[in-house]
Amino acid sequence: MADREVENNAISDQPQISTIVDFDPPKKPKRNMYAIACSVLASMTSVLLGYDFGVISGAIIYIKEDLKITDVEVEILVGILNLHCLIGSFAAGRTSDWIGRRYTIMVAQVIFFVGAILMGLATNYAFLMVGRFVVGVAVGFGLMIAPVYTAEVSPASSRGFLTSFTEVFINGGILLGYVSNYAFSKLPTHLGWRLMLGAGAIPAVIIGLVVLALPESPRWLVMQGRLGDAKQVLAKISASKEEAEIRLADIKRVAGISEDCTDDVVLVPKQNHGEDVWKDLVLHPTASVRHALIAAVGIHFFQQSSGIDSVVLYSPRIFEKAGITSTNDKLLATVAVGFTKTIFILVATFLLDRIGRRPLLLTSVAGMILSLATLAIGLTIIDHSDQKLTWAVALCIAMVLAYVAIYSIGLGPITWVYSSEILPLRLRAQGVSIGVAVSRLTSAAISMTFLTLSKGITIGGAFFLYASIATLSWFFFYFMLPETQDRTLEGMEGLFGNFGWKLTKFRKKNDEVT
C-alpha cells in the first residue's frame, strides 16, 4: 500500500505531457467587420478636406493666370478656408449633440456640395471667395465629426486602426486633388481650374448617400436615453455579446444611468444648451480634463505648425525653387507627394494598435525634424548657387517625400486618433471641436504666410523654422502625452491630471532602487 502511494506521488511530481492545444497562442480578438465598415464610411467625409487642399495647390497656378491675382491674394485664397473651418467645427459640436453624429456627417456633405458648385461657377475672385467660405464650413463639420463618430463605434482593441482612417482619407483626397490637377491641366486655362474645383461635388454626393447606411453612435444614443437602440448597435459593432454588454455598462455609468436599468428608453438629464459642458471643459475643468484638453489642443497645434500644409499646398512652388521649371513636371512631382502620403498612412493604420501611440509619435517627429532640416539645407544651397546642382535638387525632392512619409506614418494619423479618444463622453464633441479649431487657425497662419515668409527669410529659412517648431513638439509630446493604447474610452480619465502617469513610473523606479 505504501509502495503504491509512493508510486502515485512520483507520477504526480512528473511534468505533465502537453497537448497541441497547450501550445496554441492565445487568440487575438477578431476585428469586427461591421465596425470597420462604419468607420471607413464615416472617415470618407475627410476626403473633402484632402481634395480641397490637393486641388487648390495646382489650380492656383491657373487661377492666378486667369484672374490676374497677386501673391498676397493667392495666400488669402489658399489659407482662408482654414478660418472658415472654425465656424463649421464649432457648429458641428453643438449640431452633433443635437441631431446625432450620423446626420451631422450628412450636413457636411450637403454644404460641401453647394460650395464646390459655387467655386466651379465662379466668375471672379470675390465669387470664388464665397465658394471657399461655404466649403470651409463643410470641411470644419467633417473634420470634427468623423473622428468622434469613429472613436465611438470602435472597440478599444482596434480604435487606433479605425480612427486613423480620418487621416487615410485626407491623404486619399489630397491624391485625388493632385490627380484632378494633372487631368484637367490640358484644358483651356479658364475652364481647367473651374472643373478642378467643381469636381469636388462628386465625392460629396457619393459620401452623402453612403452615410445613409451608417448606424447612429451608441454613445450618443445612450446620452439621449435610447438604451434599446444603443444595445442593437453595440451588438453589431462588438466582437461578442459579452463585449457589447460591458461597453453598454461603461457608457451608462459615464452617462449617469444605473447599470441595473434594463428599460429601452430612459430619461437622461439634459444639459442647459451646453453651458455646463463648456464650464466643465474650459472655465472650471478638473485636473484630468485640463490635462487632456491641453494634450488635445497641443497635438493639433504642433501637427500644423510643423509645416505640413506648406508642403501640401505649395509643393509646386517648392519644386520650382528646387530647380524644376516645367509646369507638367511640377504637377507630376506633386502627384508623387500625394501618392507617398497615401501609401505611408496605410502603413500607419496597422502600426497604431501594435506599436502604440507614443513610440510611433516620437519616432515620427524625430524623423520630421531630420528631413525638414535637410530640406532647408538643400534649398539654401540651391538658393546661393549660380548653377543648377543636380544632387541638391534630388536631395530636396527626396526630403519632401521623406517628410510627408514620416509625417503620415505618425503625427498625421495619431493627432486624430489621440484627440478623439482622451476626453470624457459628455465633453468629447466640444473638446474635439476646440482641437479642430486650433488646427485650422494654425493651418491658416502657416498657409497664409508661407510665400511672404519665404521672401522674408528665404525658403530655406522657412523650413529651418518648421524644424525648430517640430523639435519643441517632440518635448511636448514626451512630457504631456501618456500612452492610450488598449484603454477604453471610459477608462481614459485615470491617465490624465497632474502628470500622474509620469509620477507613477518615477515612484516605481525609486521603489526598485530602495
Coordinates of C-alpha atoms in Angstrom, one line a residue, residues 194-442:
R194 CA -13.1 75.6 -62.6
L195 CA -13.5 71.8 -63.4
M196 CA -10.8 71.0 -60.9
L197 CA -12.7 72.8 -58.1
G198 CA -16.2 71.9 -59.2
A199 CA -15.4 68.2 -59.4
G200 CA -15.3 68.2 -55.6
A201 CA -19.2 68.0 -55.7
I202 CA -19.0 64.4 -57.0
P203 CA -17.4 62.8 -53.8
A204 CA -19.8 64.9 -51.7
V205 CA -22.8 63.3 -53.4
I206 CA -21.4 59.8 -53.1
I207 CA -20.4 60.1 -49.4
G208 CA -23.8 61.7 -48.6
L209 CA -25.6 58.7 -50.0
V210 CA -23.3 56.2 -48.3
V211 CA -23.8 57.7 -44.9
L212 CA -27.4 56.7 -45.0
A213 CA -26.2 53.1 -44.3
L214 CA -24.5 54.1 -41.1
P215 CA -25.9 53.4 -37.6
E216 CA -26.0 56.1 -35.0
S217 CA -23.3 56.3 -32.4
P218 CA -24.2 54.1 -29.4
R219 CA -22.7 56.6 -27.0
W220 CA -24.9 59.4 -28.4
L221 CA -28.0 57.1 -28.2
V222 CA -27.3 56.5 -24.6
M223 CA -26.9 60.2 -23.9
Q224 CA -30.4 60.6 -25.4
G225 CA -31.8 57.8 -23.2
R226 CA -32.3 55.4 -26.1
L227 CA -30.8 52.3 -24.5
G228 CA -32.7 49.8 -26.6
D229 CA -31.3 51.4 -29.8
A230 CA -27.8 51.6 -28.3
K231 CA -27.9 47.8 -27.4
Q232 CA -28.8 46.9 -31.0
V233 CA -25.9 49.0 -32.4
L234 CA -23.4 47.7 -29.8
A235 CA -24.4 44.1 -30.7
K236 CA -23.4 44.8 -34.3
I237 CA -20.1 46.6 -33.7
S238 CA -18.8 44.4 -30.8
A239 CA -16.8 41.2 -31.2
S240 CA -19.1 39.3 -28.8
K241 CA -22.3 39.6 -26.7
E242 CA -20.2 39.9 -23.6
E243 CA -18.2 42.8 -25.0
A244 CA -21.4 44.6 -26.1
E245 CA -22.7 44.3 -22.5
I246 CA -19.5 45.6 -21.0
R247 CA -19.4 48.5 -23.3
L248 CA -23.0 49.4 -22.6
A249 CA -22.4 49.2 -18.9
D250 CA -19.4 51.6 -19.1
I251 CA -21.3 54.1 -21.3
K252 CA -24.3 54.0 -18.9
R253 CA -22.1 54.6 -15.9
V254 CA -20.4 57.6 -17.6
A255 CA -23.9 59.0 -18.6
G256 CA -25.2 58.7 -15.0
I257 CA -27.6 55.9 -15.8
S258 CA -27.9 52.9 -13.4
E259 CA -26.2 49.8 -14.7
D260 CA -29.1 47.8 -13.5
C261 CA -31.5 49.7 -15.7
T262 CA -32.9 47.5 -18.5
D263 CA -35.5 49.9 -20.0
D264 CA -35.3 50.6 -23.7
V265 CA -35.9 54.3 -23.1
V266 CA -35.0 56.3 -20.0
L267 CA -35.0 59.9 -19.1
V268 CA -31.5 61.5 -19.1
P269 CA -31.0 64.9 -17.6
K270 CA -30.4 67.4 -20.4
Q271 CA -27.6 70.0 -20.4
N272 CA -28.7 73.6 -20.4
H273 CA -27.8 74.4 -24.0
G274 CA -24.2 73.2 -23.4
E275 CA -23.3 75.9 -20.8
D276 CA -22.3 73.2 -18.2
V277 CA -20.3 71.4 -20.8
W278 CA -18.2 74.5 -21.6
K279 CA -17.9 75.3 -17.9
D280 CA -16.5 71.8 -17.2
L281 CA -14.3 71.8 -20.2
V282 CA -12.8 75.4 -20.2
L283 CA -13.8 77.5 -17.2
H284 CA -13.6 75.1 -14.3
P285 CA -12.2 71.8 -15.5
T286 CA -10.8 69.1 -13.3
A287 CA -7.1 68.4 -13.4
S288 CA -7.7 65.4 -15.6
V289 CA -9.9 67.3 -18.1
R290 CA -7.5 70.2 -18.1
H291 CA -4.5 67.9 -18.9
A292 CA -6.5 66.1 -21.6
L293 CA -7.6 69.3 -23.2
I294 CA -4.1 70.7 -23.2
A295 CA -2.9 67.5 -24.8
A296 CA -5.6 67.6 -27.5
V297 CA -5.0 71.2 -28.3
G298 CA -1.2 70.8 -28.3
I299 CA -1.1 67.9 -30.6
H300 CA -3.4 69.7 -33.1
F301 CA -1.2 72.8 -32.9
F302 CA 2.1 71.1 -33.4
Q303 CA 0.6 68.9 -36.2
Q304 CA 0.0 72.0 -38.3
S305 CA 2.9 74.3 -37.1
S306 CA 5.5 71.8 -38.3
G307 CA 4.7 73.0 -41.8
I308 CA 2.8 70.1 -43.4
D309 CA 0.3 72.4 -45.1
S310 CA 3.1 74.5 -46.7
V311 CA 4.4 71.3 -48.3
V312 CA 0.9 70.1 -49.4
L313 CA -0.4 73.5 -50.6
Y314 CA 2.8 74.9 -52.1
S315 CA 4.6 71.8 -53.3
P316 CA 4.7 73.2 -56.9
R317 CA 6.4 76.4 -55.6
I318 CA 8.9 74.3 -53.5
F319 CA 9.8 72.1 -56.5
E320 CA 10.2 75.3 -58.6
K321 CA 12.6 76.7 -56.0
A322 CA 14.4 73.3 -56.1
G323 CA 15.0 73.7 -59.8
I324 CA 12.0 72.1 -61.6
T325 CA 10.7 74.6 -64.1
S326 CA 8.2 72.7 -66.3
T327 CA 4.6 73.0 -65.1
N328 CA 3.9 69.5 -66.2
D329 CA 6.9 68.2 -64.2
K330 CA 5.9 70.2 -61.1
L331 CA 2.4 68.6 -61.2
L332 CA 3.9 65.2 -61.7
A333 CA 6.2 65.7 -58.7
T334 CA 3.2 66.9 -56.7
V335 CA 1.3 63.7 -57.6
A336 CA 4.3 61.8 -56.2
V337 CA 3.9 63.6 -52.9
G338 CA 0.2 62.7 -52.7
F339 CA 1.0 59.1 -53.6
T340 CA 3.7 58.8 -50.9
K341 CA 1.5 60.3 -48.2
T342 CA -1.3 57.9 -49.1
I343 CA 0.9 54.8 -49.1
F344 CA 2.5 55.6 -45.7
I345 CA -0.7 56.4 -44.0
L346 CA -2.0 53.0 -44.9
V347 CA 1.1 51.5 -43.2
A348 CA 0.4 53.6 -40.1
T349 CA -3.1 52.2 -39.7
F350 CA -1.6 48.7 -39.0
L351 CA 1.0 50.1 -36.5
L352 CA -1.1 52.2 -34.3
D353 CA -2.6 49.3 -32.2
R354 CA 0.6 47.3 -32.3
I355 CA 3.4 49.7 -31.5
G356 CA 1.3 52.2 -29.5
R357 CA 0.7 55.9 -29.9
R358 CA 3.7 57.3 -28.0
P359 CA 6.6 55.3 -29.7
L360 CA 5.2 55.9 -33.2
L361 CA 4.6 59.6 -32.5
L362 CA 8.0 60.4 -31.0
T363 CA 9.8 58.4 -33.8
S364 CA 7.8 60.2 -36.4
V365 CA 8.5 63.7 -35.1
A366 CA 12.2 62.9 -34.8
G367 CA 12.2 61.9 -38.5
M368 CA 10.4 65.0 -39.4
I369 CA 13.0 67.2 -37.7
L370 CA 15.8 65.5 -39.6
S371 CA 14.0 65.7 -43.0
L372 CA 13.0 69.3 -42.5
A373 CA 16.5 70.4 -41.5
T374 CA 18.0 68.6 -44.5
L375 CA 15.4 70.1 -46.9
A376 CA 16.3 73.5 -45.5
I377 CA 20.0 72.9 -46.1
G378 CA 19.4 71.7 -49.7
L379 CA 17.1 74.7 -50.6
T380 CA 19.6 77.1 -49.0
I381 CA 22.5 75.7 -51.1
I382 CA 20.4 75.9 -54.3
D383 CA 19.4 79.5 -53.4
H384 CA 23.1 80.6 -53.1
S385 CA 24.3 78.7 -56.2
D386 CA 24.7 80.3 -59.6
Q387 CA 24.4 77.0 -61.4
K388 CA 22.0 74.0 -61.2
L389 CA 23.1 71.4 -58.7
T390 CA 21.5 68.1 -59.7
W391 CA 22.4 66.4 -56.4
A392 CA 20.9 69.2 -54.4
V393 CA 17.7 69.1 -56.5
A394 CA 17.5 65.3 -56.0
L395 CA 18.1 65.8 -52.2
C396 CA 15.3 68.3 -51.9
I397 CA 12.8 66.1 -53.7
A398 CA 13.8 63.1 -51.6
M399 CA 13.5 65.1 -48.4
V400 CA 10.0 66.4 -49.4
L401 CA 8.9 62.8 -50.0
A402 CA 10.6 61.6 -46.8
Y403 CA 9.0 64.4 -44.7
V404 CA 5.4 63.6 -45.9
A405 CA 6.1 59.8 -45.5
I406 CA 7.3 60.2 -41.9
Y407 CA 4.5 62.6 -41.1
S408 CA 1.9 60.2 -42.5
I409 CA 3.2 57.3 -40.5
G410 CA 3.0 59.0 -37.2
L411 CA 2.0 62.6 -36.3
G412 CA -0.7 62.8 -39.1
P413 CA -3.0 59.9 -38.1
I414 CA -2.1 59.9 -34.3
T415 CA -3.4 63.5 -34.0
W416 CA -6.9 62.5 -34.9
V417 CA -6.8 59.2 -33.0
Y418 CA -5.5 60.7 -29.8
S419 CA -7.6 63.9 -29.6
S420 CA -10.8 62.0 -30.2
E421 CA -10.3 59.3 -27.5
I422 CA -8.9 61.1 -24.5
L423 CA -11.8 63.4 -23.5
P424 CA -14.8 62.3 -21.4
L425 CA -18.0 61.4 -23.3
R426 CA -20.0 64.4 -22.2
L427 CA -17.2 66.8 -23.2
R428 CA -15.9 64.9 -26.3
A429 CA -17.7 66.7 -29.1
Q430 CA -16.9 70.2 -27.9
G431 CA -13.4 69.2 -26.9
V432 CA -12.6 67.9 -30.3
S433 CA -14.2 71.0 -31.9
I434 CA -11.7 73.1 -29.9
G435 CA -8.8 70.9 -31.2
V436 CA -10.0 71.2 -34.8
A437 CA -10.4 75.0 -34.3
V438 CA -6.7 75.3 -33.1
S439 CA -5.7 73.0 -36.0
R440 CA -7.4 75.3 -38.6
L441 CA -6.2 78.5 -37.0
T442 CA -2.6 77.2 -37.1

